[in-house]
Tab-separated table of C-alpha atoms in Angstrom:
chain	number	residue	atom	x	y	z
A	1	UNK	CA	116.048	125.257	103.752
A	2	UNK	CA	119.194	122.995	104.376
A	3	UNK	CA	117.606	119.844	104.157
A	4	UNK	CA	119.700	116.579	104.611
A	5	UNK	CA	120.613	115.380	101.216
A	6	UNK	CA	120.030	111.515	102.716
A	7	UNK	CA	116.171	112.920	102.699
A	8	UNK	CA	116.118	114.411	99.139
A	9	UNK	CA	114.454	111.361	97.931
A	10	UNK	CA	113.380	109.719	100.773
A	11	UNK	CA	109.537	108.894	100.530
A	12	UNK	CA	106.961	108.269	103.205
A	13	UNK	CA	105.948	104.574	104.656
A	14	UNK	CA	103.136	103.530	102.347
A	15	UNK	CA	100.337	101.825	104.693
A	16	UNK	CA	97.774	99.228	102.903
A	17	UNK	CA	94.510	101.307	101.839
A	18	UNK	CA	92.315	101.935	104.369
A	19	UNK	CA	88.727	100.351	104.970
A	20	UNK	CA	87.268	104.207	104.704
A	21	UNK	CA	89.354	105.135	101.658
A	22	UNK	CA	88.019	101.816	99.915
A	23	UNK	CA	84.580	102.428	100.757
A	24	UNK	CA	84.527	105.948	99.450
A	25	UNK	CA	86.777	104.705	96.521
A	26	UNK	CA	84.584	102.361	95.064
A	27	UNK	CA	81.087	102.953	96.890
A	28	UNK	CA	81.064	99.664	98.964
A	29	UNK	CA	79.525	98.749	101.965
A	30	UNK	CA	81.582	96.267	103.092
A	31	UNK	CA	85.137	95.980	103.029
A	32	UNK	CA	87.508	93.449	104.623
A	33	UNK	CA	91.127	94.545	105.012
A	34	UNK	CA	93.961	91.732	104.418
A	35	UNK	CA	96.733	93.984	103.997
A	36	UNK	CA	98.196	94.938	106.996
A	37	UNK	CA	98.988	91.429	109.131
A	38	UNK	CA	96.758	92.663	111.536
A	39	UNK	CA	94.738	90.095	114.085
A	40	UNK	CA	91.482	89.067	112.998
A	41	UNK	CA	90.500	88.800	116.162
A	42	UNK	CA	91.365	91.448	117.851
A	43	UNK	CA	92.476	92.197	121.411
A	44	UNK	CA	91.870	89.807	124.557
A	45	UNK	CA	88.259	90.275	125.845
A	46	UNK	CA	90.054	91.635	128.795
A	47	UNK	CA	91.698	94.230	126.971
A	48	UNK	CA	88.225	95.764	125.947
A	49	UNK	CA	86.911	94.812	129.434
A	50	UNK	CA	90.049	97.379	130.586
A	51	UNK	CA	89.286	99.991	128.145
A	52	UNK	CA	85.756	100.129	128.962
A	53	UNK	CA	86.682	100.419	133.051
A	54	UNK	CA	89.649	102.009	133.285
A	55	UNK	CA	89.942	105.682	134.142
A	56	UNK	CA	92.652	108.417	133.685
A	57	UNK	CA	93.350	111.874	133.801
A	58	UNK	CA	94.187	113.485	130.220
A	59	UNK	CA	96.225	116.004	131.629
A	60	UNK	CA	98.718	113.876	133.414
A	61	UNK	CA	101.933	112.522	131.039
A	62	UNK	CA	102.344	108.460	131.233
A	63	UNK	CA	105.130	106.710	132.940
A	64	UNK	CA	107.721	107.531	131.133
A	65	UNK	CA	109.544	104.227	132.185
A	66	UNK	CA	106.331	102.042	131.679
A	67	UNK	CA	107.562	100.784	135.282
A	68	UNK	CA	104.182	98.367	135.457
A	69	UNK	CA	104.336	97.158	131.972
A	70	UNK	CA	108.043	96.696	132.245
A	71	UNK	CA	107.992	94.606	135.448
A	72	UNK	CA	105.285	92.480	133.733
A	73	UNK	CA	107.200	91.916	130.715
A	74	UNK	CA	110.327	91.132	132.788
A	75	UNK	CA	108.627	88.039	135.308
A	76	UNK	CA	106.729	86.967	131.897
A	77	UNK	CA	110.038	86.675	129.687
A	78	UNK	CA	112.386	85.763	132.400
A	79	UNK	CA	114.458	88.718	131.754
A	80	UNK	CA	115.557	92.127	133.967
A	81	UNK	CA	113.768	95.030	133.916
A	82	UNK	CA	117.025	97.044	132.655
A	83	UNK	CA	117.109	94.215	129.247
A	84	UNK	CA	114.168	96.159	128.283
A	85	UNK	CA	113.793	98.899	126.014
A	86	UNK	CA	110.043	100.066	125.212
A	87	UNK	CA	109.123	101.533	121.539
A	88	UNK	CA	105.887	103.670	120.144
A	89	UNK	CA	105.632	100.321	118.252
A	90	UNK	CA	108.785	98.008	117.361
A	91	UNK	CA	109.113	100.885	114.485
A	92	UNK	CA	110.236	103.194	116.845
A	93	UNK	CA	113.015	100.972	118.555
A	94	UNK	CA	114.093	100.443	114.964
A	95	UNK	CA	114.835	104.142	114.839
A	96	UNK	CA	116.211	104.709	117.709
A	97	UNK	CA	118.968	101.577	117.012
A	98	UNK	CA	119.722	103.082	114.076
A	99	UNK	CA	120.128	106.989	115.627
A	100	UNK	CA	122.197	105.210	117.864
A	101	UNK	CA	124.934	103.549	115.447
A	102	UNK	CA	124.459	104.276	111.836
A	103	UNK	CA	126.429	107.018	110.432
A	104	UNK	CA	127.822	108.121	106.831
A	105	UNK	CA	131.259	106.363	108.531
A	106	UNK	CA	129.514	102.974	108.619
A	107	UNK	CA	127.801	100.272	106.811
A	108	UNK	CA	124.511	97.982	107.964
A	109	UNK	CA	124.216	94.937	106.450
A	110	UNK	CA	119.987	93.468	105.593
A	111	UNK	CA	118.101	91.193	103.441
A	112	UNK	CA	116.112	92.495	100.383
A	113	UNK	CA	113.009	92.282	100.410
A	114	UNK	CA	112.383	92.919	104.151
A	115	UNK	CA	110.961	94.781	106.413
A	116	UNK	CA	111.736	98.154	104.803
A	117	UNK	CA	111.892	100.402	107.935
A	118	UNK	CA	115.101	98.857	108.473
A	119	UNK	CA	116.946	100.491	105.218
A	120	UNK	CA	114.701	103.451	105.913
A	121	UNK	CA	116.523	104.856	109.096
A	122	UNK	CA	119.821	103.853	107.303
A	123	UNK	CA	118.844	106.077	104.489
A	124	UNK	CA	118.048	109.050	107.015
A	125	UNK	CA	121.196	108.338	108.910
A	126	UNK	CA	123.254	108.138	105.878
A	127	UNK	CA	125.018	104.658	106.216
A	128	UNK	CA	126.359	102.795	103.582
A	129	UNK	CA	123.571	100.188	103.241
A	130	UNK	CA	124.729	96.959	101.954
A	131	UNK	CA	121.659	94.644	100.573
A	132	UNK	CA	121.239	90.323	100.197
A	133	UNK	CA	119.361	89.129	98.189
A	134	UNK	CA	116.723	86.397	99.398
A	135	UNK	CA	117.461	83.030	98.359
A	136	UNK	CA	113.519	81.449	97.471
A	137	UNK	CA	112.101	83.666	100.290
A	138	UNK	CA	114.722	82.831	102.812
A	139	UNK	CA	118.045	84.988	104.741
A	140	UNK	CA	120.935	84.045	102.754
A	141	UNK	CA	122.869	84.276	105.797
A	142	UNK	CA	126.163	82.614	103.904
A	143	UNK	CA	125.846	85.793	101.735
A	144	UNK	CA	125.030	88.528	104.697
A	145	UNK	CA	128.372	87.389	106.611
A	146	UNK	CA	129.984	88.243	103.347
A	147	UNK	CA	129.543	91.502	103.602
A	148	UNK	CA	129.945	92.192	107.471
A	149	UNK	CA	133.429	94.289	107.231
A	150	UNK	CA	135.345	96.259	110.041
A	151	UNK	CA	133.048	99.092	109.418
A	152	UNK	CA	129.645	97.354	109.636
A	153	UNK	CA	127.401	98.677	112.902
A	154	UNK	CA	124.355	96.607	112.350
A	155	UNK	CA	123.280	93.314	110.623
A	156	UNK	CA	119.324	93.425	110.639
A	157	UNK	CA	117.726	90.018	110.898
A	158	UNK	CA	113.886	89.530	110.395
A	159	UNK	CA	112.596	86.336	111.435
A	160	UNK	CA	109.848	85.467	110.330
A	161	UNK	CA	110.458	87.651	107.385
A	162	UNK	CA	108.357	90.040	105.904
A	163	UNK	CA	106.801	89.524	103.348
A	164	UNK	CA	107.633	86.290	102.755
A	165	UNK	CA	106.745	85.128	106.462
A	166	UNK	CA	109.943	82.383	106.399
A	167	UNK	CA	111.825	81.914	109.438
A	168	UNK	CA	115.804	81.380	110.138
A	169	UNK	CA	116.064	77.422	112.018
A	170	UNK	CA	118.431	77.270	115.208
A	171	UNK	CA	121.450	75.301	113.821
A	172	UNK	CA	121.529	78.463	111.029
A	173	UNK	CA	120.881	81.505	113.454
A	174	UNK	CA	123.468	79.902	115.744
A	175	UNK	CA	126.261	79.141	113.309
A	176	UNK	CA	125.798	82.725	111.843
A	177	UNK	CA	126.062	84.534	115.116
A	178	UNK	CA	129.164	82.583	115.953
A	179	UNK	CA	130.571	84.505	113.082
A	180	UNK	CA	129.465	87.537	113.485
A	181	UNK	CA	132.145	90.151	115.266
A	182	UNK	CA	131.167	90.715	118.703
A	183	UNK	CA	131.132	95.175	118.041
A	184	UNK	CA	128.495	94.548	115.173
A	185	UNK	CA	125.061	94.812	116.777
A	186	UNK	CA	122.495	91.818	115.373
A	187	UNK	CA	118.798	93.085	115.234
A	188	UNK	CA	116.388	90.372	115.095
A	189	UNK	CA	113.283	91.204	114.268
A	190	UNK	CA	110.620	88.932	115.897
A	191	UNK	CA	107.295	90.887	115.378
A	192	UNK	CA	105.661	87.288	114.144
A	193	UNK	CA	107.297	85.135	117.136
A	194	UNK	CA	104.001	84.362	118.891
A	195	UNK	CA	102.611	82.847	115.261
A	196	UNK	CA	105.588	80.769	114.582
A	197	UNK	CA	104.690	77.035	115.294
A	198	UNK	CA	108.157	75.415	113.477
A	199	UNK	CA	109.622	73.223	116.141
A	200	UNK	CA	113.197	74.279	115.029
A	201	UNK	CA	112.880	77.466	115.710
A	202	UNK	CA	115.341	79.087	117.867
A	203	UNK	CA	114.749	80.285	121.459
A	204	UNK	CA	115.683	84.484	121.378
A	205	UNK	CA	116.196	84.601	125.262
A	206	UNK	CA	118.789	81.803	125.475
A	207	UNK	CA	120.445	83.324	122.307
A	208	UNK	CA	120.767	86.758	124.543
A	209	UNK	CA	122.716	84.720	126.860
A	210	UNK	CA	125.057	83.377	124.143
A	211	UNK	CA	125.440	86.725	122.250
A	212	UNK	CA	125.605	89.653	124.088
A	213	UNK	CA	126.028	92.158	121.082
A	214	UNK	CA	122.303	90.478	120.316
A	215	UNK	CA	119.142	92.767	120.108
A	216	UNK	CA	115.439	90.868	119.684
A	217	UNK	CA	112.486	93.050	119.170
A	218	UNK	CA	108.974	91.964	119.766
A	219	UNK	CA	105.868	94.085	119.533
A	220	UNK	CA	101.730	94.061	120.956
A	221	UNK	CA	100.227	94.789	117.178
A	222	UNK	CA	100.241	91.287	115.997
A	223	UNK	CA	98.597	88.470	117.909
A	224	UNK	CA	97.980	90.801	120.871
A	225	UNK	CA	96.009	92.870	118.603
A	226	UNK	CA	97.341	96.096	120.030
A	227	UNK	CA	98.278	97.841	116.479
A	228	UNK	CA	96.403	101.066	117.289
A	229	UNK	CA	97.888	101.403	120.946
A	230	UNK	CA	101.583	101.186	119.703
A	231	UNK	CA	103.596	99.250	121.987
A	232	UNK	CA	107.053	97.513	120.653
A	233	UNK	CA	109.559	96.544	122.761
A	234	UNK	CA	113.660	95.470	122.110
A	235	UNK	CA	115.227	93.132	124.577
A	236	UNK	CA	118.548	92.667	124.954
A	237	UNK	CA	122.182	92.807	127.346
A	238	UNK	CA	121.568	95.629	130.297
A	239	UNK	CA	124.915	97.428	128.580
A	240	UNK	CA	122.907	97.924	125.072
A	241	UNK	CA	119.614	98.869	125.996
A	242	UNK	CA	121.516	101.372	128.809
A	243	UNK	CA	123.259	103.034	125.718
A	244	UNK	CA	120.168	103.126	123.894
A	245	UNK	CA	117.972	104.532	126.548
A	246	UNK	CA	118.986	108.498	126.033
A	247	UNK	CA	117.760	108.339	122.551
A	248	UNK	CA	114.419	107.091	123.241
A	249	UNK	CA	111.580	109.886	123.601
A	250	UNK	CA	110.269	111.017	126.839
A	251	UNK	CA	106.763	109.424	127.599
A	252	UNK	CA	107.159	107.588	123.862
A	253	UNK	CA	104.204	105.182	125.156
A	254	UNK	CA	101.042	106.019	126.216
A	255	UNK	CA	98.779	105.448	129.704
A	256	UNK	CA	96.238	103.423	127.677
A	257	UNK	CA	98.933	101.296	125.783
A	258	UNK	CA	100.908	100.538	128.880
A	259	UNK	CA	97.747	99.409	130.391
A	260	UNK	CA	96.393	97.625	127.729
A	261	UNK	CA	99.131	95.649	126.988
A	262	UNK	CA	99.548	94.697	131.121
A	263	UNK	CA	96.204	92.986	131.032
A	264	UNK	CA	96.985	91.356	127.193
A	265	UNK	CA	99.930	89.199	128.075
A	266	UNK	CA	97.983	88.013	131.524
A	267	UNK	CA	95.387	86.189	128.679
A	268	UNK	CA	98.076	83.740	127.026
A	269	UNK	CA	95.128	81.106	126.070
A	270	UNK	CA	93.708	84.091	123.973
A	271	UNK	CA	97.140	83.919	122.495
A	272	UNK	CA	97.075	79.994	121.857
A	273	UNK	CA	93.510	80.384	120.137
A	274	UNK	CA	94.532	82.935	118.089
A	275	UNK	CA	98.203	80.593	117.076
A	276	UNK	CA	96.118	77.740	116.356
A	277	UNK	CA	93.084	79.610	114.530
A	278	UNK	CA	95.819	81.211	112.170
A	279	UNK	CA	97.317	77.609	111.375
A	280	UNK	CA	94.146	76.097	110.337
A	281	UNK	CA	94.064	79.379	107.761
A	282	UNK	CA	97.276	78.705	106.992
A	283	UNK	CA	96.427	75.242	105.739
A	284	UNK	CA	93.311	76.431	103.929
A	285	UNK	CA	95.404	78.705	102.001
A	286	UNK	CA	98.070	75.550	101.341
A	287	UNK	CA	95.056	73.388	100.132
A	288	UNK	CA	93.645	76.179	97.595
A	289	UNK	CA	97.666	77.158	96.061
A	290	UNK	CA	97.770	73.385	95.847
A	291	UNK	CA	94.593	73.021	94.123
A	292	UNK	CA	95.047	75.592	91.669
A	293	UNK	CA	99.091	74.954	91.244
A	294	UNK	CA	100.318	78.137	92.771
A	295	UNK	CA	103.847	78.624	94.454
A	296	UNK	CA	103.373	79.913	97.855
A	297	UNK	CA	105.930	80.521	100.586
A	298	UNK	CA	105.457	78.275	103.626
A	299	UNK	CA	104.708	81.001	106.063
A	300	UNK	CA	105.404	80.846	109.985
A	301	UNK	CA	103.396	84.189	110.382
A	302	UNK	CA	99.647	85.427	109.948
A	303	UNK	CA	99.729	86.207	106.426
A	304	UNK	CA	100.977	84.273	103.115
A	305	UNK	CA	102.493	85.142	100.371
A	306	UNK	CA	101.047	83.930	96.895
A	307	UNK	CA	102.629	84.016	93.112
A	308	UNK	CA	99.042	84.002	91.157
A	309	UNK	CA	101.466	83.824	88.075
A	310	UNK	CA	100.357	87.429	86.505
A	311	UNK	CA	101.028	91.253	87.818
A	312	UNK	CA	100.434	91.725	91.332
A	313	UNK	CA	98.566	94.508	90.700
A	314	UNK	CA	95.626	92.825	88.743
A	315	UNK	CA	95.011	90.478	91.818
A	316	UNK	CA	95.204	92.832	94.127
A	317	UNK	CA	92.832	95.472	92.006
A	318	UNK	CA	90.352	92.681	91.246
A	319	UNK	CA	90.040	91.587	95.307
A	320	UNK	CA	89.558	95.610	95.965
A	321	UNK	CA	86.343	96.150	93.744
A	322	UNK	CA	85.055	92.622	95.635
A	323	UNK	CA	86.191	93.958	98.374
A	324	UNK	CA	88.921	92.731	99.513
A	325	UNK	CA	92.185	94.767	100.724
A	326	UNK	CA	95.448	92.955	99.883
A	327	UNK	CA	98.848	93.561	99.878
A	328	UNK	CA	100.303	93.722	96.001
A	329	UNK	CA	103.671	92.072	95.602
A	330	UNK	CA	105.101	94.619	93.579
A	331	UNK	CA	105.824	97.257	95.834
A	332	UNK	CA	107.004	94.284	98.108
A	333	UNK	CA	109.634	93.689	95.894
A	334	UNK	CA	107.836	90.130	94.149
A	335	UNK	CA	106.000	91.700	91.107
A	336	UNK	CA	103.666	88.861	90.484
A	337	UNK	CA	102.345	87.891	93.960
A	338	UNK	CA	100.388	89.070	96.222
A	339	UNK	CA	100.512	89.302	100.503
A	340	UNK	CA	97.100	88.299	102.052
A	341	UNK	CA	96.731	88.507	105.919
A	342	UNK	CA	95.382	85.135	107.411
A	343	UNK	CA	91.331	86.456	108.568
A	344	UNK	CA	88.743	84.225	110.264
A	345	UNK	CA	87.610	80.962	108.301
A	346	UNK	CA	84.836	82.679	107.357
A	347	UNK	CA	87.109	85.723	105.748
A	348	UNK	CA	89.623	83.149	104.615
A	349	UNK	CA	87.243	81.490	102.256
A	350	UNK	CA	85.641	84.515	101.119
A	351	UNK	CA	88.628	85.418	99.758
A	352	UNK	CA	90.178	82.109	98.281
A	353	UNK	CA	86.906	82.129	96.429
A	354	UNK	CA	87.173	85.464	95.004
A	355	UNK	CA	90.771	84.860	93.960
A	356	UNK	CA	90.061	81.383	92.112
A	357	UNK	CA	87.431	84.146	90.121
A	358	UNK	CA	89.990	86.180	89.379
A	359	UNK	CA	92.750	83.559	88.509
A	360	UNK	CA	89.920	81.674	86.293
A	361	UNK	CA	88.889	85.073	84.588
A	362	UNK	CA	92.800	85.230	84.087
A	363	UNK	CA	93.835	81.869	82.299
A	364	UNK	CA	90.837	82.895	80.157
A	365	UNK	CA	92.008	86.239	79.097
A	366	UNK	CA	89.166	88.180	80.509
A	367	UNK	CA	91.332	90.098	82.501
């Protein structure tokens, strides 16, 4: 076979454990998975109201523009309908930006650690990747313009980042894209936008304006609670997404997603329960690092990021066999923390309890 030599060590996207896999694992009854910033909530009611109604004909392909969804989107976000550029999740735009620019000829320029799809498609493309550091969780944006040369294609941006769930403020996002040469495409990666409560956080839309060689993506599989149905989206001028458009597959989101996510972004107070619900567990999680002198990182999404001050991978075992699925920090790039998505109040403090056990059995040496 003449594989691509970019792909000779290339490895799969590792997804948390699943609940099943746990269960079997270690014969419990009852797990609780923390690991994958999903919403604890779930969908709008009248997403499952829609789902239970709704009726289609399996043999007939989707719109392959997602005309309804996309004219939605547009009146909701104040945008056109040709700014708009659907994905089979926000992981798919990724992909197709990077199809689109990155070559062996060129360089991208991202944090480390981020969201790792981004060096990912680099690696398959065979760009010269060019990684900066986080400085205490954040962008060191000072240090990413440093290395933005004549042959850089793409600067990738996540904001709030993962895993560390800190956000870039306006006055820095603005003085950095000033900066930034107008034929170098900036990603910004907004999966976390509808969490973010800071009040110096930037507005995406008016940057757009600003910065036309500026490309936001948002997605459905956060606060909408649309993970399963895949639907991602990248907004940006109508002469990038039109030059993007060929590379996207045909009919790359399906009848029931399209649908689904219509009748989620009609039920916006869902979407200010489910903001204000993941504060309050944001704050309960403050009040137990605080309590037990943890470092934390002041997150702006639905999960937190935790030093317990020992290997990642203890913490994260000891929450599995209690039954609790985490995210470890090592393979996240922070060896001795661990990621833990924001649940109900009732999951919250399950949780927080089980990890003062574990941190207690710790200082003791019983683990």
């Amino acid at each position: 076979m003449k594989w691509k030599a970019e792909i000779e060590n290339l490895k799969a996207y590792q997804p948390g454990k699943s609940v099943d896999e746990v269960k079997n694992e270690l014969g419990l009854e009852k797990i609780i998975k923390l690991a994958s910033n999903e919403n604890p909530y779930g969908a709008s009611p009248a997403v499952k109201k829609y789902m239970q109604e709704t009726g289609f004909s399996t043999e007939i392909y989707p719109d392959g523009y997602a005309t309804k969804l996309r004219n939605k989107l547009a009146s909701f976000l104040k945008v056109n309908e040709s700014q708009l550029l659907f994905g089979n999740g926000s992981d798919e735009v990724i992909r197709i930006i990077a199809r689109a620019l990155l070559s062996p000829n060129v360089n991208t320029v991202m944090a480390t650690p981020t969201f790792p799809q981004y060096k990912h498609n680099a690696v398959i493309e065979g760009a010269e990747i060019r990684e900066v550091p986080l400085m205490k969780g954040a962008h060191d944006l000072e240090g990413m313009l440093h290395q933005i040369d004549e042959k850089t294609a793409i600067v990738w941006l996540c904001s709030p980042n993962n895993p560390t769930g800190l956000y870039i403020n306006e006055n820095a996002i603005t003085a950095f894209l000033d900066q930034v040469p107008n034929d170098v495409l900036v990603v910004l990666d907004e999966a976390y936008y509808e969490y973010v409560t800071a009040s110096d956080y930037y507005d995406a839309l008016e940057l757009m304006k600003k910065y036309p060689n500026l490309l936001v993506l948002r997605t459905f599989s956060k606060i909408y609670g649309l993970a399963s149905f895949r639907v991602g989206y990248g907004m940006g001028s109508t002469e990038v997404i039109q030059k993007i458009e060929p590379l996207r597959e045909p009919f790359n989101n399906n009848f029931l997603g399209q649908g689904a996510a219509c009748i989620a972004l009609e039920d916006q107070a869902f979407i200010e329960q489910c903001r204000k619900d993941n504060e309050e567990g944001k704050l309960l999680f403050e009040t137990f690092c605080k309590e037990e002198d943890l470092d934390w990182y002041a997150t702006q999404a639905n999960f937190v990021l935790i030093d317990v001050k020992v290997d990642g991978d203890l913490a994260f075992k000891y929450l599995l066999e209690k039954g609790f699925i985490v995210r470890s920090g090592v393979t996240l790039g922070f060896p001795t923390c661990i990621r833990i998505t924001i649940g109900t109040k009732e999951t919250n403090q399950k949780v927080i309890t089980s990890l003062k056990e574990f941190l207690d059995k710790s200082k003791r040496g019983e683990i």
